[in-house]
mmCIF file of N, CA and C in Angstrom:
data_model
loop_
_atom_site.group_PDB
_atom_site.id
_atom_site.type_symbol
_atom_site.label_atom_id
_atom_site.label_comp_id
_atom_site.label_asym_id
_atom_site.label_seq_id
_atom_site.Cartn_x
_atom_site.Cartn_y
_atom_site.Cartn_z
ATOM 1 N N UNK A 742 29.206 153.696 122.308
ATOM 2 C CA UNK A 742 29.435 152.826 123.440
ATOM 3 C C UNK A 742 28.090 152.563 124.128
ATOM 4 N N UNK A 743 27.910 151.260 124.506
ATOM 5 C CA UNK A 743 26.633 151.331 125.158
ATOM 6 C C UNK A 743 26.554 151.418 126.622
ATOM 7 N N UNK A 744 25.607 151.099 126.998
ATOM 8 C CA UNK A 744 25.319 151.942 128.643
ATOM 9 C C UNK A 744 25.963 150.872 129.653
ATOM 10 N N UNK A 745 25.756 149.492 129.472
ATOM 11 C CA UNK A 745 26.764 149.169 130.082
ATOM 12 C C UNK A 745 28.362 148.858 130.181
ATOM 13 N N UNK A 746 29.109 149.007 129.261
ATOM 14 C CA UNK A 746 30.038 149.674 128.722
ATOM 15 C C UNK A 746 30.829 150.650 129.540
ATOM 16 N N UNK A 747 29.603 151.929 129.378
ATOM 17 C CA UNK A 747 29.613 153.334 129.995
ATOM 18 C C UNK A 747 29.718 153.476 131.489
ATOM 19 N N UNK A 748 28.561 152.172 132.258
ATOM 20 C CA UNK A 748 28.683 152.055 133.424
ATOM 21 C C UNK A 748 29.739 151.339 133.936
ATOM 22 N N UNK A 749 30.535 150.430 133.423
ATOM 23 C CA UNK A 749 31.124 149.592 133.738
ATOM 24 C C UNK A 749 32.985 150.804 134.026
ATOM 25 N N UNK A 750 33.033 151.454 132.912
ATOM 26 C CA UNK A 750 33.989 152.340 132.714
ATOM 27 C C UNK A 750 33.978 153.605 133.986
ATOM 28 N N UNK A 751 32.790 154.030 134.279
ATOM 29 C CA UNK A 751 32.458 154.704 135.174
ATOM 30 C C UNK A 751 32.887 154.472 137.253
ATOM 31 N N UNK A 752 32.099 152.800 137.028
ATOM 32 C CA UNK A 752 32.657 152.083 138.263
ATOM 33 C C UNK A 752 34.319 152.028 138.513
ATOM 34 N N UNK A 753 35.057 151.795 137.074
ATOM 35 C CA UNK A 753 36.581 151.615 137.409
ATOM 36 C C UNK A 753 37.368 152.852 138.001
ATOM 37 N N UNK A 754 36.392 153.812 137.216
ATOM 38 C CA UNK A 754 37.302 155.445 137.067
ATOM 39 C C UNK A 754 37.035 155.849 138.734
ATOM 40 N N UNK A 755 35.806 155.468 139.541
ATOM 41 C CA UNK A 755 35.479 155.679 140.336
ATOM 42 C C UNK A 755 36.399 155.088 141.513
ATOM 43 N N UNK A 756 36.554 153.463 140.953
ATOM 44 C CA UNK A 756 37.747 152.928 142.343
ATOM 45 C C UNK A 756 39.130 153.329 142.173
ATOM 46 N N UNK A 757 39.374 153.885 140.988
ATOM 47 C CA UNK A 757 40.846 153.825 140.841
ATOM 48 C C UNK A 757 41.036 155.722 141.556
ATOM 49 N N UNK A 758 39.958 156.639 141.205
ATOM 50 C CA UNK A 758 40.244 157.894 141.787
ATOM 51 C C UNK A 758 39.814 157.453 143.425
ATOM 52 N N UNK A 759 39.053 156.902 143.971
ATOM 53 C CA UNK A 759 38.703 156.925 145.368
ATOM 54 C C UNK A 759 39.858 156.390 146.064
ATOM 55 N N UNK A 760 40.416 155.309 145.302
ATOM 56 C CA UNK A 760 41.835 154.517 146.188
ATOM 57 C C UNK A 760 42.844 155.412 146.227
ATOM 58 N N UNK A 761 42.967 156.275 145.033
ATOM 59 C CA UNK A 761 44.306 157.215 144.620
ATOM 60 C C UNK A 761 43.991 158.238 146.393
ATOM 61 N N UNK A 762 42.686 158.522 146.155
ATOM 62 C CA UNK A 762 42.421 159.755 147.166
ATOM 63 C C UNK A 762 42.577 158.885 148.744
ATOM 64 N N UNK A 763 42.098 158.000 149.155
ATOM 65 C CA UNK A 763 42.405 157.348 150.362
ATOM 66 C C UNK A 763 43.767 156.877 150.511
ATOM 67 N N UNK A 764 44.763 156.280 149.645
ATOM 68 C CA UNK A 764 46.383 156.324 149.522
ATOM 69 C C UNK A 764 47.075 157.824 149.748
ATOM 70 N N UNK A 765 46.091 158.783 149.158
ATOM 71 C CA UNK A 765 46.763 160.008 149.562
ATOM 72 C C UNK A 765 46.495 160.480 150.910
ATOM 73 N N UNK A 766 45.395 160.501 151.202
ATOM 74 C CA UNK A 766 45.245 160.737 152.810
ATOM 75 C C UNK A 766 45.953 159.907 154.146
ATOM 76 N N UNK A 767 46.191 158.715 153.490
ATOM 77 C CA UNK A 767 46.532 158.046 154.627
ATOM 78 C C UNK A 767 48.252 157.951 154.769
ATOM 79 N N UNK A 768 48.541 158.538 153.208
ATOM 80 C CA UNK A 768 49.863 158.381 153.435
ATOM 81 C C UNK A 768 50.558 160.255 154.045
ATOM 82 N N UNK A 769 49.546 160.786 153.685
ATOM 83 C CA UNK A 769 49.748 162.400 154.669
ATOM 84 C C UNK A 769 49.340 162.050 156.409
ATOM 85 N N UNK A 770 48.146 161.311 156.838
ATOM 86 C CA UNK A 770 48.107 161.236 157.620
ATOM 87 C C UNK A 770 49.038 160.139 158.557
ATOM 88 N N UNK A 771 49.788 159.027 158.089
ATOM 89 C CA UNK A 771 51.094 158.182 158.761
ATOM 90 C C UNK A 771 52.119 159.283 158.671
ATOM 91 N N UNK A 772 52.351 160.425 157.654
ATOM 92 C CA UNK A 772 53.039 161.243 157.757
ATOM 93 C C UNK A 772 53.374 162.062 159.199
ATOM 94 N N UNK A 773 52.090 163.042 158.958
ATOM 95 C CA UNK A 773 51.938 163.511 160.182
ATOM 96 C C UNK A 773 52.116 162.527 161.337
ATOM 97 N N UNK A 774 51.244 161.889 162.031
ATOM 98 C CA UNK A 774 51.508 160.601 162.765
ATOM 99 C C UNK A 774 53.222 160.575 163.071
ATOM 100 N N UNK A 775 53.969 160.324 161.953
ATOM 101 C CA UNK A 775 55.432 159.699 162.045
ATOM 102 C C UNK A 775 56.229 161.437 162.679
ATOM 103 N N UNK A 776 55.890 162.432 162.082
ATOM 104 C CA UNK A 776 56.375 164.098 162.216
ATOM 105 C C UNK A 776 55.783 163.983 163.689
ATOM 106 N N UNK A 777 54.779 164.101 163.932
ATOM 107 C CA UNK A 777 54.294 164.580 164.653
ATOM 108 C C UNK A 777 54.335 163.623 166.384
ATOM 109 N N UNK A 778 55.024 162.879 166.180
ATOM 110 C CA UNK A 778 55.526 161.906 167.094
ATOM 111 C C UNK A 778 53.986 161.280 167.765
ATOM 112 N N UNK A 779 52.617 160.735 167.031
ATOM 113 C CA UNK A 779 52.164 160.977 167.681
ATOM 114 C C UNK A 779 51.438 159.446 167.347
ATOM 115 N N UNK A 780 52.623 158.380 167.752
ATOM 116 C CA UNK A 780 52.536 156.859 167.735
ATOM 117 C C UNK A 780 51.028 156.726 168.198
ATOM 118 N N UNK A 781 50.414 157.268 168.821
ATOM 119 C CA UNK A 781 48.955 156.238 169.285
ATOM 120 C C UNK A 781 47.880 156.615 168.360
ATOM 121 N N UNK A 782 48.195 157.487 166.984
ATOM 122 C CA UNK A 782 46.976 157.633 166.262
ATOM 123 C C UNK A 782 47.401 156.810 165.084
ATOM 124 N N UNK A 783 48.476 156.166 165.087
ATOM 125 C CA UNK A 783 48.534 154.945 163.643
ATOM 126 C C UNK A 783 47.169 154.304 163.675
ATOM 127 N N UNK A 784 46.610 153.941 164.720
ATOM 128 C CA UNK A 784 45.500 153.028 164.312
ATOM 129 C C UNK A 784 44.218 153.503 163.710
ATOM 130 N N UNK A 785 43.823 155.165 164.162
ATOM 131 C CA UNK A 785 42.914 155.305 163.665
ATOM 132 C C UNK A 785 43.161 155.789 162.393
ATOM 133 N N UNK A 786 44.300 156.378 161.809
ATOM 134 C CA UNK A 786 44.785 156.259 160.069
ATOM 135 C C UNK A 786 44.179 155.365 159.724
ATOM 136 N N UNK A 787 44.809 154.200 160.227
ATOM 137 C CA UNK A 787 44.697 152.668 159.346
ATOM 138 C C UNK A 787 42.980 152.436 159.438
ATOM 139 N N UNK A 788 42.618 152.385 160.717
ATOM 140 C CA UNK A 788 40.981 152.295 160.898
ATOM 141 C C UNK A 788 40.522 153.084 159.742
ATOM 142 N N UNK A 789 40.396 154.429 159.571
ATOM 143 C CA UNK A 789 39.583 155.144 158.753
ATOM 144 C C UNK A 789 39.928 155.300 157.068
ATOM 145 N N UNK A 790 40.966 154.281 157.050
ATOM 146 C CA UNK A 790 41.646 154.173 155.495
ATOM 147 C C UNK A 790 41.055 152.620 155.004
ATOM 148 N N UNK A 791 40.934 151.744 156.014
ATOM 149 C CA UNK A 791 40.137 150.662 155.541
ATOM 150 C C UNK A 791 38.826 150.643 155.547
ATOM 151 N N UNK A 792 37.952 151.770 156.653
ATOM 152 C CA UNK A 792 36.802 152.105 156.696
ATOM 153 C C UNK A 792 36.327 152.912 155.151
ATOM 154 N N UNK A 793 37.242 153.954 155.066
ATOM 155 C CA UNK A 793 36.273 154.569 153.322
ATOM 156 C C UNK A 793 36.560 153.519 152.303
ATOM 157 N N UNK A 794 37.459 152.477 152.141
ATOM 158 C CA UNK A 794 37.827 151.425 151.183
ATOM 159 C C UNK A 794 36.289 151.029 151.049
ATOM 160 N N UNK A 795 36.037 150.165 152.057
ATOM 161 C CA UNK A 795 34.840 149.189 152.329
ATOM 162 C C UNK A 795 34.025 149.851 151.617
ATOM 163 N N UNK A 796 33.425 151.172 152.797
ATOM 164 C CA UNK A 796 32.180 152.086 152.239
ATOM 165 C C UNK A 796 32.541 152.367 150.602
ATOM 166 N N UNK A 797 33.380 152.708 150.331
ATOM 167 C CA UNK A 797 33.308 153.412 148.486
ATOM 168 C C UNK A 797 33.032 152.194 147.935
ATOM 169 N N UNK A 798 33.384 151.300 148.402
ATOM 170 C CA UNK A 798 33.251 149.538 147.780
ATOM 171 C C UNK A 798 32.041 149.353 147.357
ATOM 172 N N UNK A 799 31.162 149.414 148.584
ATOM 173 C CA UNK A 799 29.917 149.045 148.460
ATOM 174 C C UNK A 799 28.958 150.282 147.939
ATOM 175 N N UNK A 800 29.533 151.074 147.936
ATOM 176 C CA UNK A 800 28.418 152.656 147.851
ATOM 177 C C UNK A 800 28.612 152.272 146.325
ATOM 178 N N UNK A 801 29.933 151.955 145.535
ATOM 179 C CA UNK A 801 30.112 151.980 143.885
ATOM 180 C C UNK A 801 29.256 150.606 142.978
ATOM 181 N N UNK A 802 29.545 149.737 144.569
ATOM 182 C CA UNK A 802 28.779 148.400 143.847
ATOM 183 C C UNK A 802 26.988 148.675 143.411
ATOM 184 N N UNK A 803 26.397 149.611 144.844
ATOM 185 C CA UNK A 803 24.960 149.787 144.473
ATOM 186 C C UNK A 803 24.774 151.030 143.885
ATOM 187 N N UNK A 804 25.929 151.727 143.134
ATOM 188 C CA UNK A 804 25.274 152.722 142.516
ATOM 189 C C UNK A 804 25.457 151.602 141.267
ATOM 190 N N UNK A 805 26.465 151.239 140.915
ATOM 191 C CA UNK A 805 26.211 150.101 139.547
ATOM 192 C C UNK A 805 24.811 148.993 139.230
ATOM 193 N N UNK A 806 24.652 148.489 140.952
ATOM 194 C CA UNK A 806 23.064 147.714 140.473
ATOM 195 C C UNK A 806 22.201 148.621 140.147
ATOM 196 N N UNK A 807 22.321 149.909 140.492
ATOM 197 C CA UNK A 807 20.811 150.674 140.206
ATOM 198 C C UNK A 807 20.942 151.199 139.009
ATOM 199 N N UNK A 808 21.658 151.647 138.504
ATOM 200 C CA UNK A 808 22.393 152.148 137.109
ATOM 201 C C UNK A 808 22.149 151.272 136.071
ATOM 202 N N UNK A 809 22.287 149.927 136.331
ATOM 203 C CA UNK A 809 22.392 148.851 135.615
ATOM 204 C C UNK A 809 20.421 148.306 135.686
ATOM 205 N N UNK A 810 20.037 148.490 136.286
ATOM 206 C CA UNK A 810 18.828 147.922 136.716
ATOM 207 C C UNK A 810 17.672 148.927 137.075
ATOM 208 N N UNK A 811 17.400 149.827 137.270
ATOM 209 C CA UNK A 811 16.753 150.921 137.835
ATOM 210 C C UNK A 811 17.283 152.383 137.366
ATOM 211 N N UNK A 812 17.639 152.486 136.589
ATOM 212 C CA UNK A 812 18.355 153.864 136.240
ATOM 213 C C UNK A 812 16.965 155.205 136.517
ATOM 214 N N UNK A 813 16.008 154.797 136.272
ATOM 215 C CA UNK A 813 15.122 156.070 136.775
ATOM 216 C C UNK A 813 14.920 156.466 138.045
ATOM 217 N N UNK A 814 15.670 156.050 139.198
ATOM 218 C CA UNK A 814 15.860 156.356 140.684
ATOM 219 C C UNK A 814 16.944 156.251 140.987
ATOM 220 N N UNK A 815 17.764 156.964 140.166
ATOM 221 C CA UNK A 815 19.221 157.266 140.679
ATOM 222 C C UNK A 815 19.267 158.720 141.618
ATOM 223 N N UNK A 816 18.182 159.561 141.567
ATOM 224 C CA UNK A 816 17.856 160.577 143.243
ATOM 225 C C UNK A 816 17.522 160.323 144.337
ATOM 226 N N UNK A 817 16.676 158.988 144.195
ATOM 227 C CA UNK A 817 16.686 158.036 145.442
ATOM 228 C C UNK A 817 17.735 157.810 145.774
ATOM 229 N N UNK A 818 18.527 156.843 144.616
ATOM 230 C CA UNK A 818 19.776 156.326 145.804
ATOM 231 C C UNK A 818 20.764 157.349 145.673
ATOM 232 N N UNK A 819 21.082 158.752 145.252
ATOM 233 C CA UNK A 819 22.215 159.531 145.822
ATOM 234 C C UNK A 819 21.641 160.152 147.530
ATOM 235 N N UNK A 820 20.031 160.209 147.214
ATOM 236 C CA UNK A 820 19.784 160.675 148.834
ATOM 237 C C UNK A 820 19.815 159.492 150.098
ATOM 238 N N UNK A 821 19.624 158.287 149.545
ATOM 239 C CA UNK A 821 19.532 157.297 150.235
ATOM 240 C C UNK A 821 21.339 156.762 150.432
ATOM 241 N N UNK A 822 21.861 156.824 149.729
ATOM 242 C CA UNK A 822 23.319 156.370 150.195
ATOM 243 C C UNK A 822 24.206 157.485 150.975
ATOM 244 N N UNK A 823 23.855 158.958 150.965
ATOM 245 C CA UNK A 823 24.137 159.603 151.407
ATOM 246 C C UNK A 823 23.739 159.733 152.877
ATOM 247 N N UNK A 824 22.406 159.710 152.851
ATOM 248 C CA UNK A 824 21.965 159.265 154.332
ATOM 249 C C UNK A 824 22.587 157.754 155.413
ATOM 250 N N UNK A 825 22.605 156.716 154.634
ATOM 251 C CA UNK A 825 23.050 155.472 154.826
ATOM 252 C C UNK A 825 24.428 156.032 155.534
ATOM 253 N N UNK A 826 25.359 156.524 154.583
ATOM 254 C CA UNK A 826 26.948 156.770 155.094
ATOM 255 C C UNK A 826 26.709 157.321 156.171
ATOM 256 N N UNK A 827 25.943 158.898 156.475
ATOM 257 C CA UNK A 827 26.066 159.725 157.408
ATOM 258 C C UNK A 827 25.754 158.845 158.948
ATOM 259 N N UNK A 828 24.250 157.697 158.445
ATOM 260 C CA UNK A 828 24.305 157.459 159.674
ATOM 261 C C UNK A 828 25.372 156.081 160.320
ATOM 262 N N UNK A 829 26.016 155.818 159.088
ATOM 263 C CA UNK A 829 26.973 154.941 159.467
ATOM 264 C C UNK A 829 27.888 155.281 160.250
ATOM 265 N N UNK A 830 28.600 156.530 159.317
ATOM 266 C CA UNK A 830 29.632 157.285 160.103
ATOM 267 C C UNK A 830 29.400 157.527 161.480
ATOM 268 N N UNK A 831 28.148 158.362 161.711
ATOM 269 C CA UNK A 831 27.763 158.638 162.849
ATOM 270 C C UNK A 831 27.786 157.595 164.155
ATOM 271 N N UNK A 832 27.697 156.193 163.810
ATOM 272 C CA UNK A 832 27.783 154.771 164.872
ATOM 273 C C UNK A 832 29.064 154.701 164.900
ATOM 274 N N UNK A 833 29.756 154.415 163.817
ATOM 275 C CA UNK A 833 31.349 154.637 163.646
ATOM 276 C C UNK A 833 31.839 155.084 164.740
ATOM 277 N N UNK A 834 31.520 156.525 164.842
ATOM 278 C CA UNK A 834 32.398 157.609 165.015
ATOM 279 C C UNK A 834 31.888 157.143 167.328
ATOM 280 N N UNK A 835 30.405 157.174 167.070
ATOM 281 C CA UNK A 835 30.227 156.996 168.561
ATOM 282 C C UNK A 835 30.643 155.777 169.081
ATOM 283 N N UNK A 836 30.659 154.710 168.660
ATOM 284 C CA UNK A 836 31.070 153.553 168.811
ATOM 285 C C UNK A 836 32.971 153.648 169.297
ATOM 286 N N UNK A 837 33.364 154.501 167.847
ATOM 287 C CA UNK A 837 35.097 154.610 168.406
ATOM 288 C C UNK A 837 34.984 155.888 170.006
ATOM 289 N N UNK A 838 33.940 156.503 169.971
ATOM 290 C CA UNK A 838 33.998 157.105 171.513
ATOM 291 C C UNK A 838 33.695 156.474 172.562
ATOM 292 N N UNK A 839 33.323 155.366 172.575
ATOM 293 C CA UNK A 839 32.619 154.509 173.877
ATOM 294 C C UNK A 839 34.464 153.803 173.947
ATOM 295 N N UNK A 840 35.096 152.993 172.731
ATOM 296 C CA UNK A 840 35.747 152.670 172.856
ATOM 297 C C UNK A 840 37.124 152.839 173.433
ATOM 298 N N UNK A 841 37.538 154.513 173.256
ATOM 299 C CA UNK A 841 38.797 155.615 173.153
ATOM 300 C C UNK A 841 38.122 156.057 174.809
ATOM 301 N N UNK A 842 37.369 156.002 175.298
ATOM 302 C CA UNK A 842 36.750 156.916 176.062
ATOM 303 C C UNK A 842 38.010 157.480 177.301
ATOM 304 N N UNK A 843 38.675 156.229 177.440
ATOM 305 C CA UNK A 843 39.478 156.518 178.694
ATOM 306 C C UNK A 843 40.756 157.141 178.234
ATOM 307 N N UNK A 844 40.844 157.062 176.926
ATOM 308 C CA UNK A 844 42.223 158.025 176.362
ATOM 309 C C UNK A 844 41.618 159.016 175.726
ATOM 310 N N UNK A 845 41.466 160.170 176.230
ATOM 311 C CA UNK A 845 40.714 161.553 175.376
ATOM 312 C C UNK A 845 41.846 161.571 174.469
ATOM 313 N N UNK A 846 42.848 161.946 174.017
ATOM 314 C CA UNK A 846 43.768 162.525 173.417
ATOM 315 C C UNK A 846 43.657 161.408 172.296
ATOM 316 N N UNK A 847 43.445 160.299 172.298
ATOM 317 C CA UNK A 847 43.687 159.280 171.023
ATOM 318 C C UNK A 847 42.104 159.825 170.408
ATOM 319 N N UNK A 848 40.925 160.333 171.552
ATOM 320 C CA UNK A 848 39.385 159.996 171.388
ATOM 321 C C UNK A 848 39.787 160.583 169.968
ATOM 322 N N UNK A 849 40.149 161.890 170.776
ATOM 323 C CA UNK A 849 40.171 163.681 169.832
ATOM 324 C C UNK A 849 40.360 162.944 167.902
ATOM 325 N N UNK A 850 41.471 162.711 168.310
ATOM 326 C CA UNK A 850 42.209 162.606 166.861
ATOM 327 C C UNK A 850 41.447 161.219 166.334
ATOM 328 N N UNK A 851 41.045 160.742 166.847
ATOM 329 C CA UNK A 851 40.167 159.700 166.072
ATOM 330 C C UNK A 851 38.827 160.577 165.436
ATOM 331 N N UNK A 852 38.388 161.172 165.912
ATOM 332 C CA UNK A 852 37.303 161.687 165.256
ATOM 333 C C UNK A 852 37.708 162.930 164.436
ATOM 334 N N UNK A 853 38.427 163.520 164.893
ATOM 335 C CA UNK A 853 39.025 164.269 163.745
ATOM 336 C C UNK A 853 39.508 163.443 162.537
ATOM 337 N N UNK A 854 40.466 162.544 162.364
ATOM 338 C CA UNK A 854 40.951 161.943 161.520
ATOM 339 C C UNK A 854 39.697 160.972 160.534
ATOM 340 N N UNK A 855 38.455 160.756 161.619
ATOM 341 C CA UNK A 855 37.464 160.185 161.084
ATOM 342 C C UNK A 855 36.791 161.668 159.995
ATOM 343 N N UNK A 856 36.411 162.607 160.359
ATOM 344 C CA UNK A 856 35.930 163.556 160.095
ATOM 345 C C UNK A 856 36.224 164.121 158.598
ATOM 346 N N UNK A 857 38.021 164.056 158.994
ATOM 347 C CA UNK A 857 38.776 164.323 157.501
ATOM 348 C C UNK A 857 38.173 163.132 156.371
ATOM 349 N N UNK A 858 38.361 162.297 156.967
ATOM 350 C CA UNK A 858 38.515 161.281 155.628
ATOM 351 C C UNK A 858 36.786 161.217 154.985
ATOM 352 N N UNK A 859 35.898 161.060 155.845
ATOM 353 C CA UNK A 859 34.371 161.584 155.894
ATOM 354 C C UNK A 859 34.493 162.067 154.634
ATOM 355 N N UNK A 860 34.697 164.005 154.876
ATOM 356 C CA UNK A 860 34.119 164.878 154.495
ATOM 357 C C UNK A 860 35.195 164.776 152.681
ATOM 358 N N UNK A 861 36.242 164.601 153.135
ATOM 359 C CA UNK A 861 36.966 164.219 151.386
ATOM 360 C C UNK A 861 36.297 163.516 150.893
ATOM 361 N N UNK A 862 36.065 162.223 151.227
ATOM 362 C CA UNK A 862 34.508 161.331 150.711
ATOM 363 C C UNK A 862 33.854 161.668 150.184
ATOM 364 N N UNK A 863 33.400 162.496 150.817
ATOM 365 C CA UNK A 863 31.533 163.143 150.379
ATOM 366 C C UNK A 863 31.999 163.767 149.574
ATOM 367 N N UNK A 864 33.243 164.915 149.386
ATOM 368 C CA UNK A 864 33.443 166.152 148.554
ATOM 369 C C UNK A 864 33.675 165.119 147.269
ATOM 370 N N UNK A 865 34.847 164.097 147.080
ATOM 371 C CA UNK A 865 34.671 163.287 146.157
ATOM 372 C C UNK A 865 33.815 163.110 145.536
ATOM 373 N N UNK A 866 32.708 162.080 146.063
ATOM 374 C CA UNK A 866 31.505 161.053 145.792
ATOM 375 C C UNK A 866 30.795 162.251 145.088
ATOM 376 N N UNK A 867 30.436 163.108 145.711
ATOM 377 C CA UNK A 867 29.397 164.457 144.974
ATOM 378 C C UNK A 867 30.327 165.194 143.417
ATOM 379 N N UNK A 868 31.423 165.516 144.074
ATOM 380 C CA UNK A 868 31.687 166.003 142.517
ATOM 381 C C UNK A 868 31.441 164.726 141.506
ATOM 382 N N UNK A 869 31.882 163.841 141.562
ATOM 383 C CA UNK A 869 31.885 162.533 140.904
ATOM 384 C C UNK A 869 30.717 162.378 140.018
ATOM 385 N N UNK A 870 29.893 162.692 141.355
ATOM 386 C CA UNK A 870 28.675 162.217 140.462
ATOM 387 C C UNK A 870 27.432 163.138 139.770
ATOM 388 N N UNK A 871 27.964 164.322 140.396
ATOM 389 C CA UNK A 871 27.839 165.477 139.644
ATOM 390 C C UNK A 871 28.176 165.720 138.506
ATOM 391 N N UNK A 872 29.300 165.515 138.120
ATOM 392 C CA UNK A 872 29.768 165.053 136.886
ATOM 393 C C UNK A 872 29.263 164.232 135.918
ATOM 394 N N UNK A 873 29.209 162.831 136.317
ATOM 395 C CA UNK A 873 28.569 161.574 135.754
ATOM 396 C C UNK A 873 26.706 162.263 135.520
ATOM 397 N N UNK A 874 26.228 162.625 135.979
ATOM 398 C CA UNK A 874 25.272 162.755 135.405
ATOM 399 C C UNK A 874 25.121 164.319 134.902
ATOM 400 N N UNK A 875 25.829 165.034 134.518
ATOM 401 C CA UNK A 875 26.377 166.325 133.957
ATOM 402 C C UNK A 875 26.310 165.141 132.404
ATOM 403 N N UNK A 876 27.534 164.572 132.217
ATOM 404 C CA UNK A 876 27.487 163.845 130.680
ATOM 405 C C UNK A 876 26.546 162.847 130.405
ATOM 406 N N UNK A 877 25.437 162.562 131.411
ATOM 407 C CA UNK A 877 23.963 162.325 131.112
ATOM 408 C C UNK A 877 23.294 162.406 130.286
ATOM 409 N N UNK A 878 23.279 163.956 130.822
ATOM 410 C CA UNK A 878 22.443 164.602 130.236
ATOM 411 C C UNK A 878 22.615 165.091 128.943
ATOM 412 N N UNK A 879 23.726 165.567 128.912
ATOM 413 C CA UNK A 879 24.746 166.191 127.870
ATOM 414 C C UNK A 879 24.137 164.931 126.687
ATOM 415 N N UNK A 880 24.125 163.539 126.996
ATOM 416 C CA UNK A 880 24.095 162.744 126.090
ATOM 417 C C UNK A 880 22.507 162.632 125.431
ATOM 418 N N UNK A 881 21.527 162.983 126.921
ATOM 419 C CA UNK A 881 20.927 162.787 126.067
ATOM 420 C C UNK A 881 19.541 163.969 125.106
ATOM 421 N N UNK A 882 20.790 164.859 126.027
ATOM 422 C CA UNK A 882 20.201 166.137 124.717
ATOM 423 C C UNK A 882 20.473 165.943 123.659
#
């Protein structure tokens, strides 16, 4: 199989496990939400379930241009997209506090609920690609 092929197969496996994992979170977290009687955090579910969509969107699109185009600075961009998210998240997250400010109780669970979906992200994205370049190498020993 050739490399773009390989990459191309890689990008799919990547949206179809990241969507599976954000469908699962968001449908535990409307869960809770619906159990937990706790009607004023539907939005930040929905907020932070269309927020990792976007981000994995675009984080999968430029790991494919560099893969495809630059493959010898693929440590650049795992440190550089990693940084990128964190400080995204980080505006995100202060931005939804300027916004929530006068309802602490929605603030709370917005950043918690931001936090969760975050850190599954990252735990994702890293094994992922820990992996992916695990059979790299493998290949080209």
């Amino acid at each position: 199989m050739d490399r773009e092929q390989r990459i191309k197969r890689i990008v799919k496996r990547y949206q179809l496990i990241s969507l599976w994992i954000v469908c699962g979170m968001s449908l535990i977290g409307f869960l809770l939400v619906h159990l937990g009687d706790l009607t004023d955090h539907i939005y930040s579910v929905g907020f932070c379930s269309v927020y990792q969509l976007v981000v994995n969107r675009f984080s999968i699109m430029a790991w494919r241009a560099i893969a495809l185009h630059s493959p010898n600075i693929m440590g650049r961009y795992y440190m550089a997209c990693g940084t990128i998210r964190m400080l995204l998240a980080l505006i995100v997250v202060i931005a939804g506090m300027f916004v929530l400010y006068d309802r602490k109780n929605v603030m709370l669970g917005f950043v918690i609920t931001f936090a969760l979906f975050y850190i599954s992200s990252l735990m994702f994205e890293t094994m992922f690609f820990s992996f992916v370049e695990k059979q790299k190498q493998k290949r080209n020993n």
